[in-house]
CSV table of C-alpha atoms in Angstrom, one decimal:
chain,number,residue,atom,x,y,z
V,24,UNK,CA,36.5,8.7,-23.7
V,25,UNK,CA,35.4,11.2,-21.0
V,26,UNK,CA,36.8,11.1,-17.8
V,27,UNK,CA,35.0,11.0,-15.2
V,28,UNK,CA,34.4,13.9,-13.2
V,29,UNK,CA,36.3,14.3,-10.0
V,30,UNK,CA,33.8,13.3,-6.7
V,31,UNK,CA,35.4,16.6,-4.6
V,32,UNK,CA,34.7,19.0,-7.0
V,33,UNK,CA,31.2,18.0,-7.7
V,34,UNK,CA,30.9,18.0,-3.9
V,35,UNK,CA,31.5,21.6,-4.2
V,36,UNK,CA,28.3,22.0,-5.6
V,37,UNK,CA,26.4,21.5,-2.8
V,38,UNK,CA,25.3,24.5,-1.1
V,39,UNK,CA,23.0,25.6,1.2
V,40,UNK,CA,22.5,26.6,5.0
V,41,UNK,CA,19.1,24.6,5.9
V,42,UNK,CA,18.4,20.9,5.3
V,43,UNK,CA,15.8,21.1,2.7
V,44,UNK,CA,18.1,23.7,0.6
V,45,UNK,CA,21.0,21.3,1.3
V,46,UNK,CA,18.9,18.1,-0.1
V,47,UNK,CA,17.5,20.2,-2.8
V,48,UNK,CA,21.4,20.7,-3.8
V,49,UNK,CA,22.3,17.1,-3.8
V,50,UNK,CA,18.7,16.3,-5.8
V,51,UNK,CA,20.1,18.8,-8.6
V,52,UNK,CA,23.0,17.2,-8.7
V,53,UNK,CA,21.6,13.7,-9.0
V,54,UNK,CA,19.2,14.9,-11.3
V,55,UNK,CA,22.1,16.7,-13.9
V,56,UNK,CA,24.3,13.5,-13.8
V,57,UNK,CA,27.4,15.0,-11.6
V,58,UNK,CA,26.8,12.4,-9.3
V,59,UNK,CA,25.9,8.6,-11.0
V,60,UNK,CA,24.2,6.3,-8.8
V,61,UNK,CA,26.9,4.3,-6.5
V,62,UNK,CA,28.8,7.5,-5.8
V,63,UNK,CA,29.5,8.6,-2.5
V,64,UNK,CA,28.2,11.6,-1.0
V,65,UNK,CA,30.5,13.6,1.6
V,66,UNK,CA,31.0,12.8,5.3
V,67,UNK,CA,28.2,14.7,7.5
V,68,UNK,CA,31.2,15.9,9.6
V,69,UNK,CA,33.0,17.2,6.7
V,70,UNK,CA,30.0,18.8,4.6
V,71,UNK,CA,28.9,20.8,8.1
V,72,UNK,CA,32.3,21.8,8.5
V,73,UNK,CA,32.6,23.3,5.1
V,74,UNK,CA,29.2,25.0,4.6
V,75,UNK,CA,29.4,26.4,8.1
V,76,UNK,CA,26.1,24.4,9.4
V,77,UNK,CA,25.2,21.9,12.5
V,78,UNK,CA,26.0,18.3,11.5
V,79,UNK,CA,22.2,17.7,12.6
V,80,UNK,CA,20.9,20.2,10.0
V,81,UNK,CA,23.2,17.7,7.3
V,82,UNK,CA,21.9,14.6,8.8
V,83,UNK,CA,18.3,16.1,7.8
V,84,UNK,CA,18.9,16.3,4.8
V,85,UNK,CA,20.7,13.0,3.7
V,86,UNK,CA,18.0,11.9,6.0
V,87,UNK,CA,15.4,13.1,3.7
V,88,UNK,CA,17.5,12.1,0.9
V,89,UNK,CA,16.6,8.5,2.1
V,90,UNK,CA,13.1,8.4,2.7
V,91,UNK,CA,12.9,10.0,-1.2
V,92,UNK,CA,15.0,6.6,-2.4
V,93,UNK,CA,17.9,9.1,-3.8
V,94,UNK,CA,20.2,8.0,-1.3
V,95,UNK,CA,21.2,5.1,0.7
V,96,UNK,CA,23.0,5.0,4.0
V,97,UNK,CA,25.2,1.9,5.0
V,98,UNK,CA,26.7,2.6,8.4
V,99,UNK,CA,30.5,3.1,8.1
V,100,UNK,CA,30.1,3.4,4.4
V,101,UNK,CA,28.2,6.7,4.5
V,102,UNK,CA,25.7,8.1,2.2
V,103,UNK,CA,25.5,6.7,-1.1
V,104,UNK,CA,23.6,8.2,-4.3
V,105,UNK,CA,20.9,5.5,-5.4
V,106,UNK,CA,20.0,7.8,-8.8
V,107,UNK,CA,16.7,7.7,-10.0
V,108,UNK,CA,14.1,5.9,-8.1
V,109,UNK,CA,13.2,2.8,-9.8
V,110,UNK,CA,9.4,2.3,-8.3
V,111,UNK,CA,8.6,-1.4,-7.8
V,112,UNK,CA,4.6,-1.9,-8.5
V,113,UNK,CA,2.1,-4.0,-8.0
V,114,UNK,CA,0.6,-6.8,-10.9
V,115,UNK,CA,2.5,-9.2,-12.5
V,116,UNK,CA,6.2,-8.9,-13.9
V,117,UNK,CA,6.4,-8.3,-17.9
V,118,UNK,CA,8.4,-10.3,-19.6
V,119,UNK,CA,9.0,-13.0,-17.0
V,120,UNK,CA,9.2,-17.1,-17.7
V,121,UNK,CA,9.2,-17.9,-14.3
V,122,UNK,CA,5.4,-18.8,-12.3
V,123,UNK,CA,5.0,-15.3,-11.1
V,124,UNK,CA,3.8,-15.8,-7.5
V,125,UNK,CA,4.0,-12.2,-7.1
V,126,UNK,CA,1.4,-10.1,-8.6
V,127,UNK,CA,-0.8,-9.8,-5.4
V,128,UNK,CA,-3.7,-10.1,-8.4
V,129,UNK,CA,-6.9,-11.5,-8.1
V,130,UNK,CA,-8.4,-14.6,-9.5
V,131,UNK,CA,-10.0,-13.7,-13.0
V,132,UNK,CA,-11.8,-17.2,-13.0
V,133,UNK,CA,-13.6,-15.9,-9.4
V,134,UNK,CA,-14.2,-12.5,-11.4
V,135,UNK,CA,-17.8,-11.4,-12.4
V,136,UNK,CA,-18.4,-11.7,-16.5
V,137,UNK,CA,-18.2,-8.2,-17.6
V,138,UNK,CA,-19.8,-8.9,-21.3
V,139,UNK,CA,-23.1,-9.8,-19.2
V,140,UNK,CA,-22.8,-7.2,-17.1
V,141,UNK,CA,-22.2,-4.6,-20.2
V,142,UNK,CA,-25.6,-6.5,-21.9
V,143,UNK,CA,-27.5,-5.7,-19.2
V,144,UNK,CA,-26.4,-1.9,-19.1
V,145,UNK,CA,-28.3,1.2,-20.9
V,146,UNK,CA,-26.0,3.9,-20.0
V,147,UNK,CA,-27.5,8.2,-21.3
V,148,UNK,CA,-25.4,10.4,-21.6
V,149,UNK,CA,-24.2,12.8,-18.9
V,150,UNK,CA,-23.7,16.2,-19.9
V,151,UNK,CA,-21.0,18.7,-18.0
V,152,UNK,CA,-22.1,20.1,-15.3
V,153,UNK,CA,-24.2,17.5,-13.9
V,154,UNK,CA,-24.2,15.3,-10.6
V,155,UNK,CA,-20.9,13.9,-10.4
V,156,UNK,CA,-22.4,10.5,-8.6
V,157,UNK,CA,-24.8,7.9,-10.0
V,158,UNK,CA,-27.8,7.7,-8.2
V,159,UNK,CA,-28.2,3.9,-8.3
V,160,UNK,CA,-24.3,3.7,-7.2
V,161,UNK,CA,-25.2,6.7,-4.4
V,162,UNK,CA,-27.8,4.7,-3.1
V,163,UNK,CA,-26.6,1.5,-3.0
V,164,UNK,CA,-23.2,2.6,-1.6
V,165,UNK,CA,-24.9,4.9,1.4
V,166,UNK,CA,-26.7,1.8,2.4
V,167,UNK,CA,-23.2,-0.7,2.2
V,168,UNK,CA,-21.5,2.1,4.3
V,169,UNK,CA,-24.1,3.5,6.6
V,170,UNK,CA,-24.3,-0.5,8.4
V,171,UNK,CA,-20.7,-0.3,9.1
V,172,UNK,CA,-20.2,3.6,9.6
V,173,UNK,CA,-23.3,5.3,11.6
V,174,UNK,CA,-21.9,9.1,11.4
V,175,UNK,CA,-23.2,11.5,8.9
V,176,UNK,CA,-21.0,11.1,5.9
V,177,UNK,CA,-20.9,12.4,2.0
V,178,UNK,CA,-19.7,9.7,-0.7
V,179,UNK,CA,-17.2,10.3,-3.6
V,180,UNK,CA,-16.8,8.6,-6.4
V,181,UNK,CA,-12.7,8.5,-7.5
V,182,UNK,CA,-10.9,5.9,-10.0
V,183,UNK,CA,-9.8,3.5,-7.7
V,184,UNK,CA,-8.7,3.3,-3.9
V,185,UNK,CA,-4.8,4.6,-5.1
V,186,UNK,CA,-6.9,7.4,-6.7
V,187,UNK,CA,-8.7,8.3,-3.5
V,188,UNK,CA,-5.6,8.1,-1.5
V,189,UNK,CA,-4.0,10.9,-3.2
V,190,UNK,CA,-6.3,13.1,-3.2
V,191,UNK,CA,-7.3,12.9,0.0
V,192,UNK,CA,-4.1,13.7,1.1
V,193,UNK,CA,-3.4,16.2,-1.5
V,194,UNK,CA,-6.5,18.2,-0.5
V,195,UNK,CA,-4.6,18.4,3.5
V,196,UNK,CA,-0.7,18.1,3.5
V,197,UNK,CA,1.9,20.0,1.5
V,198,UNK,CA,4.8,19.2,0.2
V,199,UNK,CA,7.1,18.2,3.6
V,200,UNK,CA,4.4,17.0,5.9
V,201,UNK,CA,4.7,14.0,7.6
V,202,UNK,CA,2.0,11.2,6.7
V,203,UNK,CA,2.2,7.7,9.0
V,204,UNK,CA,1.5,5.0,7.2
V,205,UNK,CA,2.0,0.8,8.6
V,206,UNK,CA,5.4,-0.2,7.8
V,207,UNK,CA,5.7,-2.5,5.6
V,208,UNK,CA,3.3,-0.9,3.7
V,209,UNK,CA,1.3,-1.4,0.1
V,210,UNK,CA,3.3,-0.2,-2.3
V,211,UNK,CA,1.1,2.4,-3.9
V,212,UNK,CA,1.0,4.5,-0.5
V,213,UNK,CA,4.4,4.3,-0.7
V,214,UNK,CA,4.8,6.1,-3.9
V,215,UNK,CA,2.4,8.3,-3.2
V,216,UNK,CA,3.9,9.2,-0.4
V,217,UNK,CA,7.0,9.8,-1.6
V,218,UNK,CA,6.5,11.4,-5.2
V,219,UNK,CA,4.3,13.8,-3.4
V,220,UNK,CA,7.2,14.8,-1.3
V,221,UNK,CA,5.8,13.6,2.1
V,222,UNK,CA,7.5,12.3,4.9
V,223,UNK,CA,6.1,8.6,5.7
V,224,UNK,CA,7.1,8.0,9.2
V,225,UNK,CA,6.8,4.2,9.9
V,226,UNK,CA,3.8,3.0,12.4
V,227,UNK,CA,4.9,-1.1,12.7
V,228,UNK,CA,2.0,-3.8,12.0
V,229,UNK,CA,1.9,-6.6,14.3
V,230,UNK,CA,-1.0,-10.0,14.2
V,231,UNK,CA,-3.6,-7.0,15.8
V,232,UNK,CA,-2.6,-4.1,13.2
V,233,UNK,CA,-0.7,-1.3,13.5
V,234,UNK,CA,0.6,-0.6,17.1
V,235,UNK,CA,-0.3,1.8,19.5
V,236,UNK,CA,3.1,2.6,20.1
V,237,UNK,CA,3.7,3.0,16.8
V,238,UNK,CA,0.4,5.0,15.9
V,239,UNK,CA,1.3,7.5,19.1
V,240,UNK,CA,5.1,7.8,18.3
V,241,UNK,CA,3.5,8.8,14.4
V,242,UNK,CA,1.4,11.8,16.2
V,243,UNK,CA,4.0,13.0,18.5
V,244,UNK,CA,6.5,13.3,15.7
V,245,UNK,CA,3.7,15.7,13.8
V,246,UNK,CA,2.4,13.3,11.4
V,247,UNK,CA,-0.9,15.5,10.2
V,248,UNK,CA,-2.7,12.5,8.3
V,249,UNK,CA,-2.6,8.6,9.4
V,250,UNK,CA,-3.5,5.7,6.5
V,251,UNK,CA,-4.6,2.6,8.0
V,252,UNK,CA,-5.9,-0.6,6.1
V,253,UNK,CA,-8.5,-2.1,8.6
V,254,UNK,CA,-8.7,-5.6,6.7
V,255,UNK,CA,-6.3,-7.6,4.5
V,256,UNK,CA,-3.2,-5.6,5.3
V,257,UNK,CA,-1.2,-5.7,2.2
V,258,UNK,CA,2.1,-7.4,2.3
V,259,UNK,CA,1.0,-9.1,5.9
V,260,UNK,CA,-2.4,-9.8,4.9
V,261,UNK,CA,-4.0,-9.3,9.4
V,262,UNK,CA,-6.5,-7.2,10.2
V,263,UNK,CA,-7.3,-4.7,12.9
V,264,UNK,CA,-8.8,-6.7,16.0
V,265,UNK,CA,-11.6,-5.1,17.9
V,266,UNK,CA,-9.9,-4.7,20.8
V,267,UNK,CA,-6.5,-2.5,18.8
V,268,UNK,CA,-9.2,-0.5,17.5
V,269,UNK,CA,-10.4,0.4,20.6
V,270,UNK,CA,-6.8,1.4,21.6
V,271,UNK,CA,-6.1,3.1,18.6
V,272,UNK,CA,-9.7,5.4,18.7
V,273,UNK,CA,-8.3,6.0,22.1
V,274,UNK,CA,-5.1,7.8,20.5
V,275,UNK,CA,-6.3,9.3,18.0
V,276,UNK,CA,-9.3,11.2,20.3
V,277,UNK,CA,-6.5,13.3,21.1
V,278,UNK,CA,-5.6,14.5,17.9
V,279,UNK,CA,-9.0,15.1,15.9
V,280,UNK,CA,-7.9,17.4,13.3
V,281,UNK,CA,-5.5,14.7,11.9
V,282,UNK,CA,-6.8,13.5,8.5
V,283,UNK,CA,-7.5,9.0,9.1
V,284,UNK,CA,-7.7,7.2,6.2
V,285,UNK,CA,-9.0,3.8,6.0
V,286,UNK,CA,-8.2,1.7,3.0
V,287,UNK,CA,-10.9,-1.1,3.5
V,288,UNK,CA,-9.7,-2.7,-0.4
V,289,UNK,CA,-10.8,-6.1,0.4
V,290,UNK,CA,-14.5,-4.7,2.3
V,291,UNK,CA,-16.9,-7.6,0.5
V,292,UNK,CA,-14.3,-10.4,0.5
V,293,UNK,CA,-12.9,-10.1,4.0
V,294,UNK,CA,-13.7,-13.2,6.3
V,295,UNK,CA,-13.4,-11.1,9.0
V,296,UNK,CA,-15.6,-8.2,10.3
V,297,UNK,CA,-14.7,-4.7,9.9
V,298,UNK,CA,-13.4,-2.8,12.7
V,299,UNK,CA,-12.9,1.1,12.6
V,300,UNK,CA,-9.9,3.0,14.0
V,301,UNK,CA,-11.5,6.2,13.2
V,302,UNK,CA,-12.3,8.2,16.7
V,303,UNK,CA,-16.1,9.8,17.5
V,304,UNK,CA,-14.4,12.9,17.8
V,305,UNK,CA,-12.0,12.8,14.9
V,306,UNK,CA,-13.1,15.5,12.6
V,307,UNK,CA,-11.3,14.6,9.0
V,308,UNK,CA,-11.4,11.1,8.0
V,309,UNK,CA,-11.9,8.9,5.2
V,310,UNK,CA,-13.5,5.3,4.4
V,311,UNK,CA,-12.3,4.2,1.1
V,312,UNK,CA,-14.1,0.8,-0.7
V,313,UNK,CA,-12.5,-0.3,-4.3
V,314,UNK,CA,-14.7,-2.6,-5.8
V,315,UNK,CA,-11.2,-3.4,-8.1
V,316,UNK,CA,-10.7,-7.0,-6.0
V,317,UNK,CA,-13.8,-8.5,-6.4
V,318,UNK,CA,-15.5,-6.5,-9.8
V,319,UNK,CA,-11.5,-6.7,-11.3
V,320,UNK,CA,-8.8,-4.3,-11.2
V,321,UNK,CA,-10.0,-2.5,-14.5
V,322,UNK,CA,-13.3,-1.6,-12.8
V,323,UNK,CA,-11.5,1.6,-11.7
V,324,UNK,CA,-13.9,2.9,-9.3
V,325,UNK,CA,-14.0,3.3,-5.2
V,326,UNK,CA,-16.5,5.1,-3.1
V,327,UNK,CA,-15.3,7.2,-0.4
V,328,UNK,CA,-17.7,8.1,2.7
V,329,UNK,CA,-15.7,11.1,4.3
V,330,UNK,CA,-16.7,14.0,6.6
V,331,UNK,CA,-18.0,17.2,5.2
V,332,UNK,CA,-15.4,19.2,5.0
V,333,UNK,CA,-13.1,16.6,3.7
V,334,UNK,CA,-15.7,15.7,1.0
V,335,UNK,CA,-16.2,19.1,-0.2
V,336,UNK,CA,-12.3,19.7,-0.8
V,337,UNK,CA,-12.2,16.5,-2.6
V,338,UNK,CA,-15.1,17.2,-4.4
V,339,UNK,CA,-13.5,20.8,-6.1
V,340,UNK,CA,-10.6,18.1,-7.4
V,341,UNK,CA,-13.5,15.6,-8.9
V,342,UNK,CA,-15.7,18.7,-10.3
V,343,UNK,CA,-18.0,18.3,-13.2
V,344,UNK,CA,-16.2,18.9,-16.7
V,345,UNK,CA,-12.5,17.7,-15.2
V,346,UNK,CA,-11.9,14.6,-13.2
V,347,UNK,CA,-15.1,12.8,-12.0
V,348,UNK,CA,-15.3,9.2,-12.6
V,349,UNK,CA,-17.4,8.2,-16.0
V,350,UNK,CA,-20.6,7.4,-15.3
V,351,UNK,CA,-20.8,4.6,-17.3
V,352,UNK,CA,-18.4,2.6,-15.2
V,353,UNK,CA,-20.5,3.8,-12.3
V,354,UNK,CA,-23.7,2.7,-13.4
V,355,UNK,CA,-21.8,-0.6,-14.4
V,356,UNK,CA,-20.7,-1.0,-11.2
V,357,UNK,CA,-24.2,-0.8,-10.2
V,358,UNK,CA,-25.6,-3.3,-12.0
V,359,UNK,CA,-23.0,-5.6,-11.0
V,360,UNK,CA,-23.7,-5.1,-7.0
V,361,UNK,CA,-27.1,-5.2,-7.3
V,362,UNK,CA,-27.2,-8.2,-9.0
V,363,UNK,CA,-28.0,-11.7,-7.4
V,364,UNK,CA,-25.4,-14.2,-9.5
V,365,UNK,CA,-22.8,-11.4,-9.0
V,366,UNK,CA,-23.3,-11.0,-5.0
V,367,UNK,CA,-23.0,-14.5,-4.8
V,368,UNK,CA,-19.9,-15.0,-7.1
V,369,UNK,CA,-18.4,-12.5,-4.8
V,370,UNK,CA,-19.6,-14.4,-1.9
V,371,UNK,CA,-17.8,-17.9,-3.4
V,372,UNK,CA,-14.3,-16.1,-4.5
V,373,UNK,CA,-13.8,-14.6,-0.8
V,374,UNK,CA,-14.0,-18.4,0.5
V,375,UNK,CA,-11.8,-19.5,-2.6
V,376,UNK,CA,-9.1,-17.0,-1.4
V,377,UNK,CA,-9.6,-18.0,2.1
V,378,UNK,CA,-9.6,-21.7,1.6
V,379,UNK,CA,-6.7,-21.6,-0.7
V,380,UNK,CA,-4.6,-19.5,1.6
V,381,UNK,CA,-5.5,-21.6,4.5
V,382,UNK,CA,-4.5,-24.7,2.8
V,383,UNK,CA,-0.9,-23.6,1.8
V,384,UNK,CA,-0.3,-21.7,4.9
V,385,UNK,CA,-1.2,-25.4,7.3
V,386,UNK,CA,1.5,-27.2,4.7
V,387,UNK,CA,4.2,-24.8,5.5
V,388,UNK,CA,3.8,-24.8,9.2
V,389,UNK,CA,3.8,-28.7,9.4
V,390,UNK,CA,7.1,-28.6,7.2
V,391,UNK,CA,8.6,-26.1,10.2
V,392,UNK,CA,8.0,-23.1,8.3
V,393,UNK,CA,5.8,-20.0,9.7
V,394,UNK,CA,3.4,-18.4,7.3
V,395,UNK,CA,0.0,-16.1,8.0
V,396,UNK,CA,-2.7,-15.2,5.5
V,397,UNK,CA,-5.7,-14.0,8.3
V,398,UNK,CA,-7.2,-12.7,4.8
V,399,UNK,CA,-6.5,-11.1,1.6
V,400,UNK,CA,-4.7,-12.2,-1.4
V,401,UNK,CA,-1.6,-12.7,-0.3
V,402,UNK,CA,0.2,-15.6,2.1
V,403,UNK,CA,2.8,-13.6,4.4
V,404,UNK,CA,6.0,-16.5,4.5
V,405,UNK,CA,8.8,-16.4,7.4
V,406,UNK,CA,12.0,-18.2,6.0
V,407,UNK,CA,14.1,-16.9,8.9
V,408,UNK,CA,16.7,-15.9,7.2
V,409,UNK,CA,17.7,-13.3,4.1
V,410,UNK,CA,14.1,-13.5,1.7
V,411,UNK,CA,15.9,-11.5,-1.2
V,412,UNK,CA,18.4,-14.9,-1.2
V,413,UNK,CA,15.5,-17.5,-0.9
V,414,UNK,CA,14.0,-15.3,-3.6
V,415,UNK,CA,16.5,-15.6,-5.8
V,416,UNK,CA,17.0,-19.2,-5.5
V,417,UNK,CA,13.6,-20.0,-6.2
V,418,UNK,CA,13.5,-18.4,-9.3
V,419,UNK,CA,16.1,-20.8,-10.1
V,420,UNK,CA,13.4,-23.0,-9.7
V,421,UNK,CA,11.1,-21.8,-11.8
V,422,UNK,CA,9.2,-19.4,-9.0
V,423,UNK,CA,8.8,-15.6,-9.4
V,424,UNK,CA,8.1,-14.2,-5.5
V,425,UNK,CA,8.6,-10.9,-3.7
V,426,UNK,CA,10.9,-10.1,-0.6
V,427,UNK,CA,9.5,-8.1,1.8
V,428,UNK,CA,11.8,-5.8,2.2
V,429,UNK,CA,10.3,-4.6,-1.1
V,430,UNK,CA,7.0,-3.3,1.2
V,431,UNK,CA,9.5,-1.5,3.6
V,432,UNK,CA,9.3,2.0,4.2
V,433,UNK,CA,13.3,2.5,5.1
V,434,UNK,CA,15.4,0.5,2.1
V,435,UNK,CA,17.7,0.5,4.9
V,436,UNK,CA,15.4,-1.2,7.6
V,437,UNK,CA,15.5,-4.6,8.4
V,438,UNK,CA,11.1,-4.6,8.3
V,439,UNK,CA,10.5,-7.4,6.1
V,440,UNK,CA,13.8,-9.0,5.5
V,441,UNK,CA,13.0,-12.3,6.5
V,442,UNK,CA,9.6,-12.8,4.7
V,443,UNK,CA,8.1,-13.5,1.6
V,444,UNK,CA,4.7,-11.7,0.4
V,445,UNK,CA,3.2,-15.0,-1.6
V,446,UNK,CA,0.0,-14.9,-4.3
V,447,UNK,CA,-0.7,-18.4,-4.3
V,448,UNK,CA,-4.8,-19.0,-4.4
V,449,UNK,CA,-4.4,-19.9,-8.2
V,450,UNK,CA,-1.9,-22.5,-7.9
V,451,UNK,CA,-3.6,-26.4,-7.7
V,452,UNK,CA,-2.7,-29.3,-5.1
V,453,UNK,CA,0.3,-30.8,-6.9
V,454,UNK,CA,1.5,-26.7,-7.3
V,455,UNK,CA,1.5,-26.0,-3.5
V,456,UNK,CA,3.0,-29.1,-2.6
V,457,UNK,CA,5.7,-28.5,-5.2
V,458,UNK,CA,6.1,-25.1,-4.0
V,459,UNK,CA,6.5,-26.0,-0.3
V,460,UNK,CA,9.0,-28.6,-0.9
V,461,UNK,CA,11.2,-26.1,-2.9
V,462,UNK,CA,10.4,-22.8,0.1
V,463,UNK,CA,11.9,-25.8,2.2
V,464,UNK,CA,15.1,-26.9,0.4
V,465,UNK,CA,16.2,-23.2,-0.3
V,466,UNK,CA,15.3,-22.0,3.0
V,467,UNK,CA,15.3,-25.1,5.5
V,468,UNK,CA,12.7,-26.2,7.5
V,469,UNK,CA,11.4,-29.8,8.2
V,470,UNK,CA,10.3,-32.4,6.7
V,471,UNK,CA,6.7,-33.7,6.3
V,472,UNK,CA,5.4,-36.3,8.9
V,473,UNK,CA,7.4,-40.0,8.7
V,474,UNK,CA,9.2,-38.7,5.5
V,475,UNK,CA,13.3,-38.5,5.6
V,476,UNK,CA,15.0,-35.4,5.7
């Protein structure tokens, strides 16, 4: 058997005089096995002292260390190497027996019949070097954005919302930059974030969305692109008031080279109006509209309405003969918008999701338990006290959920520790109730009106 190698010597091994050649050391060193995840990495007091650097230039780098997931840091019990990143995502969990209430998925019974849609489709073929963009898609999509978005824009077609994240910020931040997004946050900006090599720095939602202090705080640290979701903010499921927008334009008039994307996923769904944080003045920014929650997930298609100069460096990543999105789907997608029986399918399931969510979220609060779903998918539970235990006890009982400390930026934060992010709108009468009566014994509240305790 081998023995294992000793923690000071491999210590040795990290070299470097600046913080990023000092994290890069420890990432090798992660990445070749000398240090196994659990291990601990060396004082910051002690590794300055021995490569002949400012403690501050080592508390950069296990800093960074952290926000790639590499690392952990636990107070008195230092830095401590994670190993590879396991990435949670979203969708449901293979293999589980439990009643997965944590997919964040839509409703495939409130999802338009694709076989129709297919029959009523003629698709030609589209030859390299042709227009990247259906024209029936072009048109109806410059109509859909132009009533909520009056400046000049120039659409994009990418595979999906997660798609046109990326490479809008690929096209304006290098490896290092710092991006704010709202913290928690949707786990796909996360990852991207991170396996890009940019710096999330956390802006904090609150019942409004994100916070001015929170956006401003994002700027002054030198955060050179900002992703916002306007509606259905995804664990927390509020939307961006009118009046935060306002606030937020205000900010961000001050800073109109910054790149502001807004990831408006739920657009045709959303009970509640749209409201843009993107500034008169800003001169890079983004509207992104998936059609993946209310055509289906596989649909994998979202139009982008973005300022020229923004839409020409996206368009040299979506050029004809590489990446652009096939025009079959797009023409599909078409079809399906501009069809009656589809708009009002759409129409129904947005109700369905806010009826159902409304309906479990008044049967927690009268059992003494807080919960918010202003829209989206997703019920947003407090159970005031440690979610990842209530998670684990109600799989006991048969329920698969998510913690929200999963949707944290920091692993280390508290953001999120006391709630559960809840898919629920599938689940019947006698389902809720069941599940309310078990969020209460595991996690206390009250019980319902002239019941005993």
């Amino acid at each position: 058997m081998a023995q294992a190698p000793d923690r000071e010597d491999v210590s040795d091994g990290i070299v470097g005089s600046t913080a990023a050649e000092i994290s890069e050391s420890v990432r090798d060193l992660v990445e070749r096995g000398a240090y196994a995840p659990g291990d601990q990495l060396p004082s910051v007091r002690s590794l300055a002292a021995r490569l002949g650097v400012n403690r501050n230039t080592v508390l950069a780098a296990y800093r960074s260390l952290v926000t790639a997931r590499i690392a952990a840091t636990g107070g008195r019990t230092g830095t401590t190497v994670l190993g590879p990143a396991q990435n949670l995502d979203e969708g449901f969990t293979p293999g589980s027996v439990l009643h997965d209430l944590g997919s964040g998925n839509p409703d495939a019974a409130h999802l338009p019949d694709l076989a129709a849609a297919f029959a009523a489709v003629t698709p030609g073929h589209v030859l390299y070097g042709e227009s990247v963009i259906d024209a029936d898609l072009a048109e109806w999509a410059t109509e859909w954005i132009a009533a909520d978005h009056p400046r000049p824009f120039r659409l994009s077609i990418t595979a999906g919302a997660v798609d046109a994240v990326e490479r809008l910020l690929a096209q304006t931040l290098v490896q290092g930059d710092r991006v704010g997004l709202e913290d928690p946050c949707f786990l796909s900006s996360i990852h991207t974030a991170r396996l890009a090599g940019y710096l999330p720095v956390a802006i904090p939602v609150d019942r409004e969305g994100m916070t001015v202090a929170g956006l401003r705080a994002a700027l002054e640290s030198g955060a050179r692109a900002i992703v916002c979701t306007p509606r259905a903010h995804n664990p927390t499921g509020v939307g961006t008031s009118d009046a935060r927008a306002r606030e937020l334009r205000e900010v961000l008039a001050d800073h109109p080279h910054v790149l502001v994307i807004e990831d408006d996923h739920f657009s045709l769904l959303a009970p509640t109006p749209y409201a843009s944080i993107i500034s008169p003045t800003q001169q890079r920014w983004a509207l992104v509209r998936s059609v993946s929650k209310f055509l289906g997930p596989d649909m994998r298609l979202a139009v982008t309405a973005s300022d020229p100069v923004t839409a020409q460096r996206l368009a040299l990543r979506l050029s004809p003969g590489t990446m652009w999105v096939s025009h079959v789907m797009q023409r599909l997608a078409a079809a399906m918008l501009r069809d009656g029986d589809t708009q009002q399918l759409i129409v129904e399931a947005g109700e369905h999701y806010a009826r159902r969510n409304r309906v479990f979220v008044s049967m927690l609060v009268d059992r003494g338990m807080p919960a918010q779903a202003d829209s989206g998918l997703n019920v947003w539970v407090d159970v005031r006290g440690d979610a990842t235990e209530v998670s684990r006890r109600l799989a006991s009982r048969g329920w698969l959920v998510r913690p929200g400390s999963e949707f944290a930026l920091d692993p280390g934060s508290s953001q999120g520790s006391t709630h559960l992010r809840l898919t629920v709108h599938t689940l019947d009468d006698a389902e809720l109730q069941r599940l309310v009566d078990d969020l209460v014994a595991v996690a206390g509240g009250s019980s319902p009106s002239g019941a005993e305790a």
